[in-house]
């Protein structure tokens, strides 16, 4: 039986989400994310507490905050890797993980959820490549399984993506023979193989040696001009300053500050944001 809960809307007296930056020179019209009154608990711990955000298509949003602030949980709810307790998420007007009937939301079957995830690529901290497949097979698997491309088309697309991440020569390598930075770049190529509207990055450099961080961030910077909506959880303040259209700062499961990179990083309004930045800058 599908889970059902009452449809949550903006509460009386609650401020509407802040206006956000529009894409700089991008023309993407798909990939708009609307997060409305989202809450999620694990036992007695409230990981997300009434989070509302609107992320415009083609923009880059960087989510910052101390460990345990709910950043990764929020990211996982966007493509329904984590079910929510209250509120809802929509991408281009479609409810993520649920269908609406009257004033209630009912959880979709797993097959329908998997179909939704085609539009929402996810890059994990620890790469999650299939160890029994070559690099090429890792990339072509999903487009073929989902019936988006035949094998020949999938291979052509895979080589295009390998060029994008600078690893064409590794097409026939096994993941165990790659460095951490190379594995993460292949993970990005694999996520892009489904031509998603949205790309989610969960601390993509946290498992890397410091000298490998730059090569992964360079790939994400290139994607920032591609028109895909990017949401990046990271501790890389320099990356946020260079690439983000919008920075979101979270503490204790709540959004305490949001604005342009220059506003949040150089002139934060919230005392908790200032304390965090003093420690990491």
CSV table of C-alpha atoms in Angstrom, one decimal:
chain,number,residue,atom,x,y,z
A,1,UNK,CA,0.0,0.0,0.0
A,2,UNK,CA,1.4,3.4,-0.9
A,3,UNK,CA,2.2,5.7,1.9
A,4,UNK,CA,-0.2,8.7,2.1
A,5,UNK,CA,0.0,12.0,4.0
A,6,UNK,CA,-1.8,15.3,3.9
A,7,UNK,CA,-0.6,17.8,1.4
A,8,UNK,CA,1.4,20.5,3.2
A,9,UNK,CA,1.3,24.1,1.9
A,10,UNK,CA,2.8,27.3,3.1
A,11,UNK,CA,1.5,28.0,6.6
A,12,UNK,CA,-0.4,31.2,7.5
A,13,UNK,CA,2.0,34.0,8.3
A,14,UNK,CA,5.0,32.1,6.9
A,15,UNK,CA,7.3,34.1,4.7
A,16,UNK,CA,7.5,33.0,1.1
A,17,UNK,CA,10.9,31.6,-0.1
A,18,UNK,CA,13.4,34.3,-1.1
A,19,UNK,CA,13.8,35.2,-4.8
A,20,UNK,CA,16.8,33.5,-6.3
A,21,UNK,CA,19.4,34.3,-8.9
A,22,UNK,CA,18.4,33.6,-12.4
A,23,UNK,CA,20.8,31.8,-14.7
A,24,UNK,CA,23.7,33.9,-16.0
A,25,UNK,CA,23.9,33.2,-19.7
A,26,UNK,CA,22.1,29.8,-19.7
A,27,UNK,CA,18.8,29.2,-21.5
A,28,UNK,CA,17.7,26.0,-19.7
A,29,UNK,CA,13.9,26.0,-19.1
A,30,UNK,CA,13.7,22.6,-17.4
A,31,UNK,CA,14.9,21.5,-14.0
A,32,UNK,CA,13.1,23.8,-11.6
A,33,UNK,CA,13.0,22.4,-8.1
A,34,UNK,CA,10.4,23.5,-5.5
A,35,UNK,CA,10.9,22.3,-1.9
A,36,UNK,CA,7.9,23.0,0.3
A,37,UNK,CA,7.8,22.8,4.1
A,38,UNK,CA,9.9,19.7,4.1
A,39,UNK,CA,10.5,17.8,7.4
A,40,UNK,CA,12.2,14.5,8.1
A,41,UNK,CA,13.1,12.7,11.3
A,42,UNK,CA,15.2,9.7,12.2
A,43,UNK,CA,13.8,8.5,15.5
A,44,UNK,CA,13.9,11.5,17.9
A,45,UNK,CA,16.4,13.4,15.7
A,46,UNK,CA,14.8,15.9,13.3
A,47,UNK,CA,17.1,16.0,10.3
A,48,UNK,CA,15.0,18.5,8.3
A,49,UNK,CA,12.8,21.1,9.9
A,50,UNK,CA,10.3,22.8,7.7
A,51,UNK,CA,12.7,23.5,4.8
A,52,UNK,CA,11.4,25.5,1.8
A,53,UNK,CA,13.5,26.5,-1.2
A,54,UNK,CA,13.0,27.2,-4.9
A,55,UNK,CA,15.8,26.5,-7.2
A,56,UNK,CA,15.5,27.9,-10.7
A,57,UNK,CA,16.4,25.9,-13.8
A,58,UNK,CA,20.0,26.1,-15.0
A,59,UNK,CA,21.3,27.6,-11.8
A,60,UNK,CA,24.0,26.3,-9.5
A,61,UNK,CA,23.1,26.1,-5.8
A,62,UNK,CA,25.7,25.2,-3.2
A,63,UNK,CA,24.5,24.0,0.2
A,64,UNK,CA,26.9,24.7,3.1
A,65,UNK,CA,26.7,23.9,6.8
A,66,UNK,CA,28.4,22.1,9.7
A,67,UNK,CA,28.3,18.3,9.9
A,68,UNK,CA,24.9,17.0,10.8
A,69,UNK,CA,23.0,20.0,9.6
A,70,UNK,CA,20.8,18.1,7.2
A,71,UNK,CA,22.6,18.9,3.9
A,72,UNK,CA,22.9,15.4,2.6
A,73,UNK,CA,19.5,14.4,3.9
A,74,UNK,CA,17.9,17.3,1.9
A,75,UNK,CA,19.8,16.3,-1.2
A,76,UNK,CA,18.6,12.6,-0.9
A,77,UNK,CA,15.0,13.7,-0.6
A,78,UNK,CA,15.2,15.6,-4.0
A,79,UNK,CA,15.3,12.3,-5.9
A,80,UNK,CA,13.4,10.3,-3.2
A,81,UNK,CA,16.4,8.3,-2.0
A,82,UNK,CA,15.0,9.4,1.4
A,83,UNK,CA,11.2,9.6,2.1
A,84,UNK,CA,9.9,12.7,3.8
A,85,UNK,CA,7.6,13.0,6.8
A,86,UNK,CA,6.0,16.3,5.9
A,87,UNK,CA,6.0,18.6,2.9
A,88,UNK,CA,6.8,17.8,-0.7
A,89,UNK,CA,9.2,18.3,-3.6
A,90,UNK,CA,8.4,19.1,-7.2
A,91,UNK,CA,10.6,19.2,-10.3
A,92,UNK,CA,9.0,21.1,-13.1
A,93,UNK,CA,5.7,20.8,-11.4
A,94,UNK,CA,5.8,17.0,-10.9
A,95,UNK,CA,5.7,15.6,-7.3
A,96,UNK,CA,8.9,13.6,-6.5
A,97,UNK,CA,8.1,10.1,-5.3
A,98,UNK,CA,4.4,10.8,-5.0
A,99,UNK,CA,1.2,11.4,-6.9
A,100,UNK,CA,-1.5,13.8,-5.7
A,101,UNK,CA,-5.1,12.7,-5.2
A,102,UNK,CA,-7.3,15.4,-3.7
A,103,UNK,CA,-5.4,16.9,-0.7
A,104,UNK,CA,-3.3,13.9,-0.1
A,105,UNK,CA,-0.1,12.5,-1.6
A,106,UNK,CA,0.4,8.8,-2.2
A,107,UNK,CA,3.8,7.2,-2.6
A,108,UNK,CA,4.5,5.9,-6.1
A,109,UNK,CA,5.5,2.3,-6.8
A,110,UNK,CA,9.3,1.7,-7.0
A,111,UNK,CA,9.1,1.3,-10.8
A,112,UNK,CA,7.6,4.8,-11.2
A,113,UNK,CA,10.1,6.3,-8.8
A,114,UNK,CA,13.0,4.8,-10.8
A,115,UNK,CA,11.5,6.3,-13.9
A,116,UNK,CA,11.4,9.7,-12.2
A,117,UNK,CA,15.1,9.4,-11.2
A,118,UNK,CA,16.1,9.3,-14.9
A,119,UNK,CA,15.7,13.1,-14.8
A,120,UNK,CA,17.8,13.6,-11.6
A,121,UNK,CA,21.4,12.5,-11.6
A,122,UNK,CA,23.1,11.8,-8.3
A,123,UNK,CA,26.8,11.7,-7.6
A,124,UNK,CA,27.8,10.1,-4.2
A,125,UNK,CA,30.7,10.8,-1.9
A,126,UNK,CA,32.2,7.4,-2.5
A,127,UNK,CA,31.8,7.0,-6.3
A,128,UNK,CA,29.6,3.8,-6.2
A,129,UNK,CA,30.9,2.6,-9.5
A,130,UNK,CA,30.0,-1.1,-10.3
A,131,UNK,CA,33.3,-2.9,-9.6
A,132,UNK,CA,32.6,-5.8,-11.9
A,133,UNK,CA,32.1,-3.5,-15.0
A,134,UNK,CA,34.6,-1.5,-17.0
A,135,UNK,CA,34.4,2.2,-17.2
A,136,UNK,CA,32.5,2.1,-20.5
A,137,UNK,CA,30.0,-0.5,-19.2
A,138,UNK,CA,29.4,1.6,-16.1
A,139,UNK,CA,28.4,4.5,-18.3
A,140,UNK,CA,26.2,2.7,-20.9
A,141,UNK,CA,24.3,0.4,-18.4
A,142,UNK,CA,21.6,2.8,-17.4
A,143,UNK,CA,20.7,4.3,-20.8
A,144,UNK,CA,20.3,0.8,-22.2
A,145,UNK,CA,18.4,-0.6,-19.3
A,146,UNK,CA,15.9,2.3,-19.3
A,147,UNK,CA,15.5,2.0,-23.1
A,148,UNK,CA,16.7,5.5,-23.8
A,149,UNK,CA,19.5,4.5,-26.2
A,150,UNK,CA,20.5,1.3,-28.0
A,151,UNK,CA,24.0,-0.1,-27.4
A,152,UNK,CA,25.6,1.7,-30.3
A,153,UNK,CA,24.1,5.1,-29.3
A,154,UNK,CA,25.0,4.5,-25.7
A,155,UNK,CA,28.6,3.8,-26.5
A,156,UNK,CA,28.8,7.0,-28.7
A,157,UNK,CA,27.3,9.0,-25.9
A,158,UNK,CA,29.7,7.4,-23.3
A,159,UNK,CA,32.8,8.5,-25.4
A,160,UNK,CA,31.4,12.0,-25.6
A,161,UNK,CA,31.0,12.0,-21.8
A,162,UNK,CA,34.5,10.5,-21.3
A,163,UNK,CA,35.8,13.4,-23.4
A,164,UNK,CA,33.9,15.8,-21.2
A,165,UNK,CA,35.6,14.5,-18.0
A,166,UNK,CA,38.9,14.0,-19.8
A,167,UNK,CA,39.2,10.2,-19.4
A,168,UNK,CA,38.6,8.7,-22.9
A,169,UNK,CA,41.7,6.6,-22.5
A,170,UNK,CA,40.2,4.9,-19.5
A,171,UNK,CA,37.1,3.4,-21.3
A,172,UNK,CA,38.3,-0.2,-20.9
A,173,UNK,CA,39.8,0.2,-17.4
A,174,UNK,CA,38.3,-1.3,-14.2
A,175,UNK,CA,37.3,1.0,-11.4
A,176,UNK,CA,39.9,-0.5,-9.0
A,177,UNK,CA,42.6,0.7,-11.4
A,178,UNK,CA,41.6,4.3,-11.2
A,179,UNK,CA,42.5,7.0,-8.7
A,180,UNK,CA,39.7,8.4,-6.5
A,181,UNK,CA,39.6,11.5,-8.6
A,182,UNK,CA,39.2,9.5,-11.8
A,183,UNK,CA,36.5,7.3,-10.3
A,184,UNK,CA,34.5,10.4,-9.3
A,185,UNK,CA,34.8,11.9,-12.8
A,186,UNK,CA,33.6,8.6,-14.2
A,187,UNK,CA,30.7,8.7,-11.7
A,188,UNK,CA,29.8,12.1,-13.0
A,189,UNK,CA,29.9,10.9,-16.6
A,190,UNK,CA,27.6,7.9,-15.6
A,191,UNK,CA,25.1,10.3,-14.0
A,192,UNK,CA,25.1,12.5,-17.1
A,193,UNK,CA,24.5,9.5,-19.5
A,194,UNK,CA,20.7,9.7,-18.7
A,195,UNK,CA,20.7,13.4,-19.8
A,196,UNK,CA,19.2,14.6,-16.5
A,197,UNK,CA,17.5,17.9,-15.9
A,198,UNK,CA,19.0,18.1,-12.4
A,199,UNK,CA,22.4,16.9,-11.1
A,200,UNK,CA,22.9,16.4,-7.3
A,201,UNK,CA,26.4,16.2,-5.8
A,202,UNK,CA,26.8,14.9,-2.3
A,203,UNK,CA,30.1,16.2,-1.1
A,204,UNK,CA,31.8,14.9,-4.3
A,205,UNK,CA,35.3,15.7,-3.1
A,206,UNK,CA,35.2,14.6,0.6
A,207,UNK,CA,36.6,11.1,-0.1
A,208,UNK,CA,39.5,12.4,-2.2
A,209,UNK,CA,43.1,13.2,-1.4
A,210,UNK,CA,43.6,16.9,-1.5
A,211,UNK,CA,45.6,16.9,-4.7
A,212,UNK,CA,42.7,15.2,-6.5
A,213,UNK,CA,40.0,17.6,-5.5
A,214,UNK,CA,40.7,20.2,-8.2
A,215,UNK,CA,40.2,17.8,-11.1
A,216,UNK,CA,36.7,16.9,-9.9
A,217,UNK,CA,35.7,20.5,-9.2
A,218,UNK,CA,37.0,21.5,-12.7
A,219,UNK,CA,34.5,19.0,-14.2
A,220,UNK,CA,31.6,20.4,-12.1
A,221,UNK,CA,32.6,24.0,-13.1
A,222,UNK,CA,32.3,22.9,-16.8
A,223,UNK,CA,28.8,21.5,-16.1
A,224,UNK,CA,27.8,24.8,-14.5
A,225,UNK,CA,27.6,26.3,-18.0
A,226,UNK,CA,25.8,23.4,-19.6
A,227,UNK,CA,22.2,24.4,-18.6
A,228,UNK,CA,21.7,21.5,-16.2
A,229,UNK,CA,20.4,22.5,-12.7
A,230,UNK,CA,23.2,21.8,-10.2
A,231,UNK,CA,22.8,21.3,-6.5
A,232,UNK,CA,26.1,20.7,-4.7
A,233,UNK,CA,26.6,19.8,-1.0
A,234,UNK,CA,30.2,20.7,-0.3
A,235,UNK,CA,32.7,22.3,2.1
A,236,UNK,CA,34.7,23.8,-0.7
A,237,UNK,CA,34.1,27.5,-0.1
A,238,UNK,CA,36.3,28.6,-3.0
A,239,UNK,CA,34.3,26.5,-5.4
A,240,UNK,CA,31.0,28.1,-4.0
A,241,UNK,CA,32.5,31.6,-4.5
A,242,UNK,CA,33.5,30.9,-8.1
A,243,UNK,CA,30.5,28.9,-9.4
A,244,UNK,CA,27.4,29.3,-7.2
A,245,UNK,CA,24.4,31.4,-8.3
A,246,UNK,CA,23.1,30.8,-4.8
A,247,UNK,CA,24.4,29.6,-1.5
A,248,UNK,CA,22.2,28.0,1.1
A,249,UNK,CA,23.5,27.7,4.7
A,250,UNK,CA,21.9,25.1,6.9
A,251,UNK,CA,22.1,24.4,10.7
A,252,UNK,CA,20.2,21.8,12.7
A,253,UNK,CA,18.0,20.8,9.7
A,254,UNK,CA,16.9,24.3,8.9
A,255,UNK,CA,17.8,26.9,6.3
A,256,UNK,CA,19.1,29.9,8.2
A,257,UNK,CA,20.5,32.0,5.4
A,258,UNK,CA,20.3,32.0,1.6
A,259,UNK,CA,21.5,34.4,-1.1
A,260,UNK,CA,24.2,35.1,-3.7
A,261,UNK,CA,27.6,33.7,-3.0
A,262,UNK,CA,29.0,37.2,-2.4
A,263,UNK,CA,26.3,38.1,0.0
A,264,UNK,CA,26.4,34.9,2.1
A,265,UNK,CA,30.2,34.4,2.1
A,266,UNK,CA,31.3,38.0,2.3
A,267,UNK,CA,28.5,39.7,4.2
A,268,UNK,CA,26.5,37.0,6.1
A,269,UNK,CA,23.5,38.3,8.0
A,270,UNK,CA,23.1,35.4,10.4
A,271,UNK,CA,25.4,35.0,13.4
A,272,UNK,CA,25.5,31.3,12.9
A,273,UNK,CA,26.7,31.7,9.3
A,274,UNK,CA,29.4,34.1,10.5
A,275,UNK,CA,30.7,31.7,13.1
A,276,UNK,CA,30.9,28.8,10.6
A,277,UNK,CA,32.7,30.9,8.0
A,278,UNK,CA,35.2,32.2,10.6
A,279,UNK,CA,36.2,28.5,11.3
A,280,UNK,CA,36.5,27.4,7.6
A,281,UNK,CA,38.0,30.5,5.9
